[in-house]
Amino acid sequence: MLPVTGAWTLPFTAYLLLLTNRVIYQRVKNKQWIGSQLKSDKDNTGNFDTPDPLFLDSRCHMNFLENVPYAFILTAVAELNGGNRTYLNYAMAILLAIRIGHVELGLRGKDTLGPGRPVGIFGTQALLGALAVYGTYLVKGHWGY
């Protein structure tokens, strides 16, 4: 019923597990079981030259979780309303690439400001907007057009 959405669950989940395990690694390594910063780095807030590793990994994880589920919802809505599977597959492939780029070439880049960061931010927003417009277009008959 939702082959495109279903097909993309594995690669997105695999990357989510990587992001989750980075947070777990920082917590175990530093014995920091709660909070979003390492105790030793709390007075280092705002220093972008040496970002707190737990905070950085937590933000990478949270940024992914803030955007990807909504993209899955929009893709599923479009797919259920007869959306072109090729277009939807391209959209999900692009989303995965820009989300990975946002983290690996952006947040984890030099000074957390690598080129993947703006591509990830603006690319994700553009893709979410495009999926919403496409989903609305697919049900235009409901609006009387």
Coordinates of C-alpha atoms in Angstrom, one line a residue:
M1 CA 0.0 0.0 0.0
L2 CA 2.9 2.4 0.7
P3 CA 5.9 0.8 -1.1
V4 CA 7.9 4.1 -1.4
T5 CA 7.5 5.1 2.2
G6 CA 8.2 1.5 3.3
A7 CA 11.3 1.2 1.1
W8 CA 12.9 4.2 2.7
T9 CA 12.4 3.1 6.3
L10 CA 15.6 1.0 6.4
P11 CA 18.1 3.6 5.2
F12 CA 16.6 6.3 7.3
T13 CA 16.4 4.1 10.4
A14 CA 20.0 2.9 9.8
Y15 CA 21.2 6.5 9.9
L16 CA 19.0 7.3 12.9
L17 CA 20.6 4.4 14.7
L18 CA 24.1 5.8 13.9
L19 CA 23.1 9.2 15.3
T20 CA 21.5 7.6 18.4
N21 CA 24.6 5.5 19.0
R22 CA 26.9 8.5 18.8
V23 CA 24.8 10.1 21.7
I24 CA 25.0 6.8 23.6
Y25 CA 28.7 6.6 23.1
Q26 CA 29.3 10.1 24.5
R27 CA 27.0 9.3 27.5
V28 CA 28.8 6.1 28.3
K29 CA 32.3 7.4 27.6
N30 CA 31.8 10.4 29.9
K31 CA 29.3 8.8 32.4
Q32 CA 26.9 11.6 31.6
W33 CA 23.5 9.9 31.9
I34 CA 21.2 12.9 31.7
G35 CA 21.4 16.4 30.2
S36 CA 22.6 17.7 26.9
Q37 CA 26.1 18.8 27.8
L38 CA 29.1 17.2 29.5
K39 CA 29.6 18.4 33.0
S40 CA 33.2 19.4 32.3
D41 CA 32.1 21.5 29.3
K42 CA 29.2 23.5 30.9
D43 CA 31.4 26.5 31.3
N44 CA 32.4 26.2 27.7
T45 CA 29.0 27.1 26.2
G46 CA 29.2 29.3 23.2
N47 CA 32.7 28.2 22.3
F48 CA 32.1 27.1 18.7
D49 CA 35.8 26.3 18.1
T50 CA 35.5 23.3 20.4
P51 CA 31.8 22.3 20.6
D52 CA 30.7 20.1 23.4
P53 CA 30.7 16.6 21.9
L54 CA 27.5 15.4 23.7
F55 CA 25.7 18.6 22.8
L56 CA 26.8 18.3 19.2
D57 CA 25.8 14.7 18.8
S58 CA 22.5 15.4 20.6
R59 CA 21.7 18.2 18.2
C60 CA 22.5 16.1 15.2
H61 CA 20.1 13.4 16.5
M62 CA 17.4 15.9 17.4
N63 CA 17.7 17.8 14.1
F64 CA 17.1 14.5 12.3
L65 CA 14.1 13.7 14.4
E66 CA 12.6 17.1 14.0
N67 CA 12.4 16.8 10.2
V68 CA 12.4 13.3 8.9
P69 CA 9.2 12.0 10.5
Y70 CA 7.2 14.9 8.9
A71 CA 8.8 14.1 5.5
F72 CA 7.6 10.5 5.9
I73 CA 4.1 11.7 6.7
L74 CA 4.0 14.0 3.7
T75 CA 5.4 11.2 1.5
A76 CA 2.8 8.7 2.8
V77 CA 0.0 11.2 2.2
A78 CA 1.1 11.8 -1.4
E79 CA 1.6 8.1 -2.0
L80 CA -1.9 7.3 -0.7
N81 CA -3.4 9.9 -3.0
G82 CA -1.8 8.5 -6.1
G83 CA 1.5 10.4 -6.1
N84 CA 4.1 9.5 -8.7
R85 CA 6.3 6.8 -7.1
T86 CA 9.4 7.9 -9.1
Y87 CA 9.1 11.5 -7.8
L88 CA 8.5 10.4 -4.3
N89 CA 11.6 8.0 -4.4
Y90 CA 13.7 10.9 -5.7
A91 CA 12.4 13.1 -2.9
M92 CA 13.3 10.6 -0.2
A93 CA 16.7 10.0 -1.7
I94 CA 17.4 13.7 -1.8
L95 CA 16.2 14.1 1.7
L96 CA 18.4 11.3 3.0
A97 CA 21.4 12.8 1.2
I98 CA 20.9 16.3 2.5
R99 CA 20.2 15.1 6.1
I100 CA 23.4 13.1 6.0
G101 CA 25.2 16.1 4.5
H102 CA 23.8 18.4 7.1
V103 CA 25.4 16.3 9.9
E104 CA 28.5 14.8 8.3
L105 CA 29.6 17.8 6.2
G106 CA 27.9 20.5 8.3
L107 CA 27.5 20.1 12.0
R108 CA 30.5 17.8 12.3
G109 CA 32.6 19.9 10.0
K110 CA 35.1 22.6 11.0
D111 CA 33.6 24.9 13.6
T112 CA 30.2 23.2 13.0
L113 CA 29.8 25.4 10.0
G114 CA 30.6 23.1 7.1
P115 CA 28.9 23.6 3.7
G116 CA 26.5 20.7 4.4
R117 CA 24.8 22.7 7.1
P118 CA 23.1 25.4 5.0
V119 CA 22.4 22.8 2.3
G120 CA 20.8 20.6 4.9
I121 CA 18.7 23.3 6.5
F122 CA 17.4 25.0 3.3
G123 CA 17.3 21.8 1.3
T124 CA 15.1 20.1 3.9
Q125 CA 12.8 23.1 4.2
A126 CA 12.4 23.2 0.4
L127 CA 11.8 19.5 0.2
L128 CA 9.2 19.6 2.9
G129 CA 7.5 22.5 1.2
A130 CA 7.6 20.7 -2.1
L131 CA 6.1 17.5 -0.7
A132 CA 3.3 19.6 1.0
V133 CA 2.5 21.4 -2.2
Y134 CA 2.6 18.1 -4.2
G135 CA 0.3 16.4 -1.7
T136 CA -2.1 19.3 -1.9
Y137 CA -2.0 19.3 -5.7
L138 CA -2.9 15.6 -5.7
V139 CA -6.2 16.3 -3.9
K140 CA -7.0 19.5 -5.7
G141 CA -10.4 18.0 -6.7
H142 CA -11.4 18.0 -3.1
W143 CA -11.0 21.8 -3.1
G144 CA -13.2 22.2 -6.3
Y145 CA -10.4 22.7 -8.8

